[in-house]
mmCIF file of N, CA and C in Angstrom:
data_model
loop_
_atom_site.group_PDB
_atom_site.id
_atom_site.type_symbol
_atom_site.label_atom_id
_atom_site.label_comp_id
_atom_site.label_asym_id
_atom_site.label_seq_id
_atom_site.Cartn_x
_atom_site.Cartn_y
_atom_site.Cartn_z
ATOM 1 N N MET A 69 0.842 -1.096 0.159
ATOM 2 C CA MET A 69 -0.401 -0.046 0.101
ATOM 3 C C MET A 69 0.839 1.390 -0.013
ATOM 4 N N THR A 70 2.131 1.220 0.611
ATOM 5 C CA THR A 70 2.832 2.348 0.516
ATOM 6 C C THR A 70 3.268 3.390 -0.420
ATOM 7 N N THR A 71 3.861 1.886 -1.628
ATOM 8 C CA THR A 71 3.980 1.963 -3.265
ATOM 9 C C THR A 71 2.849 2.714 -4.040
ATOM 10 N N LEU A 72 1.407 2.212 -3.531
ATOM 11 C CA LEU A 72 0.460 2.233 -3.935
ATOM 12 C C LEU A 72 0.425 4.122 -3.769
ATOM 13 N N SER A 73 0.419 4.430 -2.674
ATOM 14 C CA SER A 73 0.219 5.756 -2.074
ATOM 15 C C SER A 73 0.921 6.648 -2.232
ATOM 16 N N PHE A 74 2.443 6.119 -2.571
ATOM 17 C CA PHE A 74 3.433 7.158 -3.184
ATOM 18 C C PHE A 74 3.465 7.390 -4.417
ATOM 19 N N ALA A 75 2.305 6.531 -5.447
ATOM 20 C CA ALA A 75 2.390 6.676 -6.610
ATOM 21 C C ALA A 75 1.036 7.529 -7.137
ATOM 22 N N VAL A 76 0.548 7.095 -6.354
ATOM 23 C CA VAL A 76 -1.099 7.911 -6.634
ATOM 24 C C VAL A 76 -0.511 9.528 -5.941
ATOM 25 N N ALA A 77 -0.202 9.583 -5.136
ATOM 26 C CA ALA A 77 0.661 11.160 -4.717
ATOM 27 C C ALA A 77 1.086 11.571 -5.734
ATOM 28 N N GLY A 78 1.765 10.777 -6.680
ATOM 29 C CA GLY A 78 2.896 11.460 -7.299
ATOM 30 C C GLY A 78 2.399 11.575 -9.357
ATOM 31 N N LEU A 79 0.899 11.236 -9.144
ATOM 32 C CA LEU A 79 0.678 11.070 -10.381
ATOM 33 C C LEU A 79 0.880 12.302 -10.811
ATOM 34 N N HIS A 80 0.331 13.611 -10.433
ATOM 35 C CA HIS A 80 0.328 15.119 -10.891
ATOM 36 C C HIS A 80 1.251 15.650 -11.507
ATOM 37 N N LYS A 81 2.475 14.705 -11.349
ATOM 38 C CA LYS A 81 4.203 15.106 -11.866
ATOM 39 C C LYS A 81 4.752 13.574 -11.712
ATOM 40 N N PRO A 82 4.332 12.836 -13.253
ATOM 41 C CA PRO A 82 4.874 11.677 -13.052
ATOM 42 C C PRO A 82 6.491 11.293 -13.722
ATOM 43 N N ASP A 83 7.143 12.780 -13.961
ATOM 44 C CA ASP A 83 8.284 12.582 -14.108
ATOM 45 C C ASP A 83 9.284 12.223 -12.871
ATOM 46 N N ARG A 84 8.661 12.669 -11.523
ATOM 47 C CA ARG A 84 8.904 12.522 -10.303
ATOM 48 C C ARG A 84 8.673 11.128 -9.979
ATOM 49 N N ILE A 85 7.789 10.208 -10.648
ATOM 50 C CA ILE A 85 7.875 8.801 -10.128
ATOM 51 C C ILE A 85 8.208 7.824 -10.916
ATOM 52 N N VAL A 86 8.421 8.006 -12.266
ATOM 53 C CA VAL A 86 8.534 6.993 -13.815
ATOM 54 C C VAL A 86 9.762 6.316 -12.799
ATOM 55 N N PRO A 87 10.995 6.762 -12.382
ATOM 56 C CA PRO A 87 12.439 6.365 -11.959
ATOM 57 C C PRO A 87 11.657 5.034 -11.147
ATOM 58 N N ALA A 88 11.301 5.476 -10.023
ATOM 59 C CA ALA A 88 10.871 4.290 -8.818
ATOM 60 C C ALA A 88 10.000 3.505 -9.478
ATOM 61 N N VAL A 89 8.955 3.673 -10.122
ATOM 62 C CA VAL A 89 7.728 3.006 -10.740
ATOM 63 C C VAL A 89 8.542 1.924 -11.422
ATOM 64 N N ARG A 90 9.281 2.312 -12.513
ATOM 65 C CA ARG A 90 10.114 1.186 -13.084
ATOM 66 C C ARG A 90 11.127 0.474 -12.746
ATOM 67 N N GLN A 91 12.155 0.742 -11.437
ATOM 68 C CA GLN A 91 12.327 -0.168 -10.899
ATOM 69 C C GLN A 91 11.531 -1.013 -9.525
ATOM 70 N N LEU A 92 10.730 -0.374 -9.650
ATOM 71 C CA LEU A 92 9.429 -1.482 -8.950
ATOM 72 C C LEU A 92 9.219 -2.797 -10.136
ATOM 73 N N GLY A 93 9.130 -2.113 -11.430
ATOM 74 C CA GLY A 93 8.452 -2.958 -11.951
ATOM 75 C C GLY A 93 9.954 -3.972 -12.168
ATOM 76 N N SER A 94 11.191 -3.583 -12.139
ATOM 77 C CA SER A 94 12.179 -4.595 -12.860
ATOM 78 C C SER A 94 12.255 -5.554 -11.572
ATOM 79 N N ARG A 95 11.913 -5.128 -10.140
ATOM 80 C CA ARG A 95 12.310 -6.210 -8.803
ATOM 81 C C ARG A 95 10.839 -6.979 -9.225
ATOM 82 N N HIS A 96 9.760 -6.338 -9.848
ATOM 83 C CA HIS A 96 8.722 -7.446 -10.096
ATOM 84 C C HIS A 96 8.645 -8.449 -11.031
ATOM 85 N N VAL A 97 9.561 -8.433 -11.880
ATOM 86 C CA VAL A 97 9.909 -9.546 -13.023
ATOM 87 C C VAL A 97 11.090 -10.732 -12.601
ATOM 88 N N GLY A 98 11.829 -9.767 -11.210
ATOM 89 C CA GLY A 98 12.578 -11.081 -10.678
ATOM 90 C C GLY A 98 11.870 -11.903 -9.487
ATOM 91 N N TYR A 99 10.229 -11.238 -9.175
ATOM 92 C CA TYR A 99 9.429 -12.203 -8.518
ATOM 93 C C TYR A 99 8.882 -13.256 -9.309
ATOM 94 N N GLY A 100 8.771 -12.826 -10.838
ATOM 95 C CA GLY A 100 8.054 -14.172 -11.342
ATOM 96 C C GLY A 100 6.939 -13.176 -11.651
ATOM 97 N N VAL A 101 6.631 -12.244 -11.738
ATOM 98 C CA VAL A 101 5.868 -11.480 -12.319
ATOM 99 C C VAL A 101 5.301 -11.573 -13.982
ATOM 100 N N GLN A 102 4.002 -11.829 -14.437
ATOM 101 C CA GLN A 102 4.163 -11.871 -15.816
ATOM 102 C C GLN A 102 3.029 -10.451 -16.085
ATOM 103 N N PRO A 103 2.384 -10.258 -17.584
ATOM 104 C CA PRO A 103 2.114 -9.295 -18.003
ATOM 105 C C PRO A 103 0.604 -9.715 -17.674
ATOM 106 N N HIS A 104 0.248 -10.939 -17.932
ATOM 107 C CA HIS A 104 -1.312 -10.803 -17.313
ATOM 108 C C HIS A 104 -1.794 -10.992 -15.681
ATOM 109 N N HIS A 105 -0.655 -10.728 -15.050
ATOM 110 C CA HIS A 105 -0.914 -10.726 -13.583
ATOM 111 C C HIS A 105 -1.354 -9.018 -13.291
ATOM 112 N N TYR A 106 -0.995 -8.275 -14.381
ATOM 113 C CA TYR A 106 -1.185 -6.855 -13.852
ATOM 114 C C TYR A 106 -2.899 -6.783 -14.024
ATOM 115 N N GLN A 107 -3.041 -7.627 -15.176
ATOM 116 C CA GLN A 107 -4.558 -7.477 -15.036
ATOM 117 C C GLN A 107 -5.485 -7.779 -14.150
ATOM 118 N N THR A 108 -4.652 -8.731 -13.045
ATOM 119 C CA THR A 108 -5.492 -9.337 -12.070
ATOM 120 C C THR A 108 -5.458 -8.431 -11.115
ATOM 121 N N VAL A 109 -4.653 -8.146 -10.859
ATOM 122 C CA VAL A 109 -4.314 -7.162 -9.869
ATOM 123 C C VAL A 109 -5.108 -5.854 -10.167
ATOM 124 N N GLY A 110 -5.034 -5.494 -11.051
ATOM 125 C CA GLY A 110 -6.160 -4.217 -11.217
ATOM 126 C C GLY A 110 -7.729 -4.539 -10.937
ATOM 127 N N ALA A 111 -8.181 -5.460 -11.625
ATOM 128 C CA ALA A 111 -9.262 -5.910 -11.446
ATOM 129 C C ALA A 111 -9.249 -5.981 -10.255
ATOM 130 N N ALA A 112 -8.613 -6.755 -9.288
ATOM 131 C CA ALA A 112 -8.960 -6.602 -7.835
ATOM 132 C C ALA A 112 -9.136 -5.071 -6.830
ATOM 133 N N LEU A 113 -8.121 -4.394 -7.707
ATOM 134 C CA LEU A 113 -7.632 -3.141 -6.902
ATOM 135 C C LEU A 113 -9.216 -2.874 -7.376
ATOM 136 N N LEU A 114 -9.765 -2.493 -8.384
ATOM 137 C CA LEU A 114 -10.997 -2.107 -8.308
ATOM 138 C C LEU A 114 -12.253 -2.538 -8.122
ATOM 139 N N TRP A 115 -12.178 -3.867 -7.572
ATOM 140 C CA TRP A 115 -12.922 -4.610 -6.876
ATOM 141 C C TRP A 115 -13.015 -4.077 -5.362
ATOM 142 N N THR A 116 -11.833 -4.011 -4.874
ATOM 143 C CA THR A 116 -11.867 -3.695 -3.676
ATOM 144 C C THR A 116 -12.256 -1.896 -3.706
ATOM 145 N N LEU A 117 -11.859 -1.133 -4.710
ATOM 146 C CA LEU A 117 -12.446 0.195 -3.688
ATOM 147 C C LEU A 117 -14.000 -0.152 -4.176
ATOM 148 N N ALA A 118 -14.678 -0.284 -4.971
ATOM 149 C CA ALA A 118 -16.011 -0.300 -5.050
ATOM 150 C C ALA A 118 -16.693 -0.783 -4.043
ATOM 151 N N GLN A 119 -15.841 -2.209 -2.985
ATOM 152 C CA GLN A 119 -16.624 -2.189 -1.920
ATOM 153 C C GLN A 119 -16.245 -1.481 -0.829
ATOM 154 N N GLY A 120 -15.388 -1.079 -0.885
ATOM 155 C CA GLY A 120 -15.047 0.087 0.488
ATOM 156 C C GLY A 120 -15.694 1.109 -0.150
ATOM 157 N N LEU A 121 -15.682 1.871 -1.046
ATOM 158 C CA LEU A 121 -16.410 3.168 -1.640
ATOM 159 C C LEU A 121 -17.984 3.224 -1.528
ATOM 160 N N GLY A 122 -18.439 2.246 -2.073
ATOM 161 C CA GLY A 122 -19.871 1.905 -1.703
ATOM 162 C C GLY A 122 -20.686 2.668 -2.984
ATOM 163 N N SER A 123 -21.324 3.427 -2.707
ATOM 164 C CA SER A 123 -21.854 4.471 -3.879
ATOM 165 C C SER A 123 -21.235 5.930 -3.922
ATOM 166 N N GLN A 124 -20.325 5.732 -3.262
ATOM 167 C CA GLN A 124 -18.763 7.090 -3.354
ATOM 168 C C GLN A 124 -18.355 6.448 -5.039
ATOM 169 N N PHE A 125 -18.452 5.022 -5.248
ATOM 170 C CA PHE A 125 -17.351 4.613 -6.122
ATOM 171 C C PHE A 125 -18.544 4.616 -7.553
ATOM 172 N N THR A 126 -18.217 6.062 -8.248
ATOM 173 C CA THR A 126 -18.832 6.448 -9.610
ATOM 174 C C THR A 126 -18.378 6.181 -10.464
ATOM 175 N N PRO A 127 -19.015 5.896 -11.796
ATOM 176 C CA PRO A 127 -17.999 5.923 -12.922
ATOM 177 C C PRO A 127 -17.067 6.796 -12.991
ATOM 178 N N GLU A 128 -16.979 7.868 -12.667
ATOM 179 C CA GLU A 128 -15.925 9.132 -12.605
ATOM 180 C C GLU A 128 -14.703 8.613 -11.863
ATOM 181 N N VAL A 129 -15.239 8.125 -10.767
ATOM 182 C CA VAL A 129 -13.959 7.371 -9.996
ATOM 183 C C VAL A 129 -13.420 6.120 -10.510
ATOM 184 N N GLU A 130 -14.711 5.135 -10.823
ATOM 185 C CA GLU A 130 -13.721 4.327 -11.422
ATOM 186 C C GLU A 130 -12.690 4.532 -12.865
ATOM 187 N N ALA A 131 -13.174 5.330 -13.497
ATOM 188 C CA ALA A 131 -12.599 5.535 -14.953
ATOM 189 C C ALA A 131 -10.984 6.223 -14.177
ATOM 190 N N ALA A 132 -11.109 7.276 -13.134
ATOM 191 C CA ALA A 132 -9.745 7.986 -12.670
ATOM 192 C C ALA A 132 -9.027 6.890 -12.383
ATOM 193 N N TRP A 133 -9.423 5.840 -11.479
ATOM 194 C CA TRP A 133 -8.519 4.706 -10.987
ATOM 195 C C TRP A 133 -8.340 3.664 -12.053
ATOM 196 N N THR A 134 -8.710 3.499 -12.754
ATOM 197 C CA THR A 134 -8.489 2.219 -14.216
ATOM 198 C C THR A 134 -7.539 3.701 -14.663
ATOM 199 N N ALA A 135 -7.436 4.616 -15.040
ATOM 200 C CA ALA A 135 -6.518 5.708 -15.524
ATOM 201 C C ALA A 135 -5.182 5.723 -14.666
ATOM 202 N N ALA A 136 -5.218 5.726 -13.735
ATOM 203 C CA ALA A 136 -3.889 5.827 -12.762
ATOM 204 C C ALA A 136 -3.172 4.442 -12.498
ATOM 205 N N TYR A 137 -4.168 3.401 -11.996
ATOM 206 C CA TYR A 137 -3.462 1.964 -12.470
ATOM 207 C C TYR A 137 -2.961 1.870 -13.671
ATOM 208 N N THR A 138 -3.602 2.113 -14.991
ATOM 209 C CA THR A 138 -2.826 1.437 -16.252
ATOM 210 C C THR A 138 -1.491 2.567 -16.579
ATOM 211 N N LEU A 139 -1.633 3.366 -15.976
ATOM 212 C CA LEU A 139 -0.538 4.304 -16.164
ATOM 213 C C LEU A 139 0.574 3.954 -15.515
ATOM 214 N N LEU A 140 0.518 3.094 -13.911
ATOM 215 C CA LEU A 140 1.222 2.482 -13.171
ATOM 216 C C LEU A 140 1.869 1.127 -13.618
ATOM 217 N N ALA A 141 0.857 0.427 -14.129
ATOM 218 C CA ALA A 141 1.375 -0.584 -14.655
ATOM 219 C C ALA A 141 1.984 -0.678 -16.005
ATOM 220 N N ASP A 142 1.801 0.194 -16.631
ATOM 221 C CA ASP A 142 2.337 -0.169 -17.791
ATOM 222 C C ASP A 142 3.682 0.487 -17.792
ATOM 223 N N THR A 143 3.883 1.450 -17.114
ATOM 224 C CA THR A 143 5.070 2.096 -16.811
ATOM 225 C C THR A 143 6.104 0.902 -15.824
ATOM 226 N N MET A 144 5.445 0.159 -15.247
ATOM 227 C CA MET A 144 5.955 -1.214 -14.796
ATOM 228 C C MET A 144 6.637 -2.181 -15.695
ATOM 229 N N GLN A 145 5.957 -2.093 -16.439
ATOM 230 C CA GLN A 145 6.108 -3.195 -17.414
ATOM 231 C C GLN A 145 7.200 -2.482 -18.563
ATOM 232 N N SER A 146 7.382 -1.041 -18.466
ATOM 233 C CA SER A 146 8.472 -0.695 -19.799
ATOM 234 C C SER A 146 9.918 -0.679 -19.445
#
């Protein structure tokens, strides 16, 4: 969660977080993480947010979290 919080806090200045996110992605390769795992994690994240936020998990909130996670996952895999 600390890494996710760091990344989300830095999304307004992606150039500051890209190096750390890429390093995180490199470490994940060493753990055996494969590209399809990112889809599973993204789906689990969105499900968890939907459960936790309830009616506050609007389509706009879902779209924002989807965009944020996609940016992070794509950067980790680059």
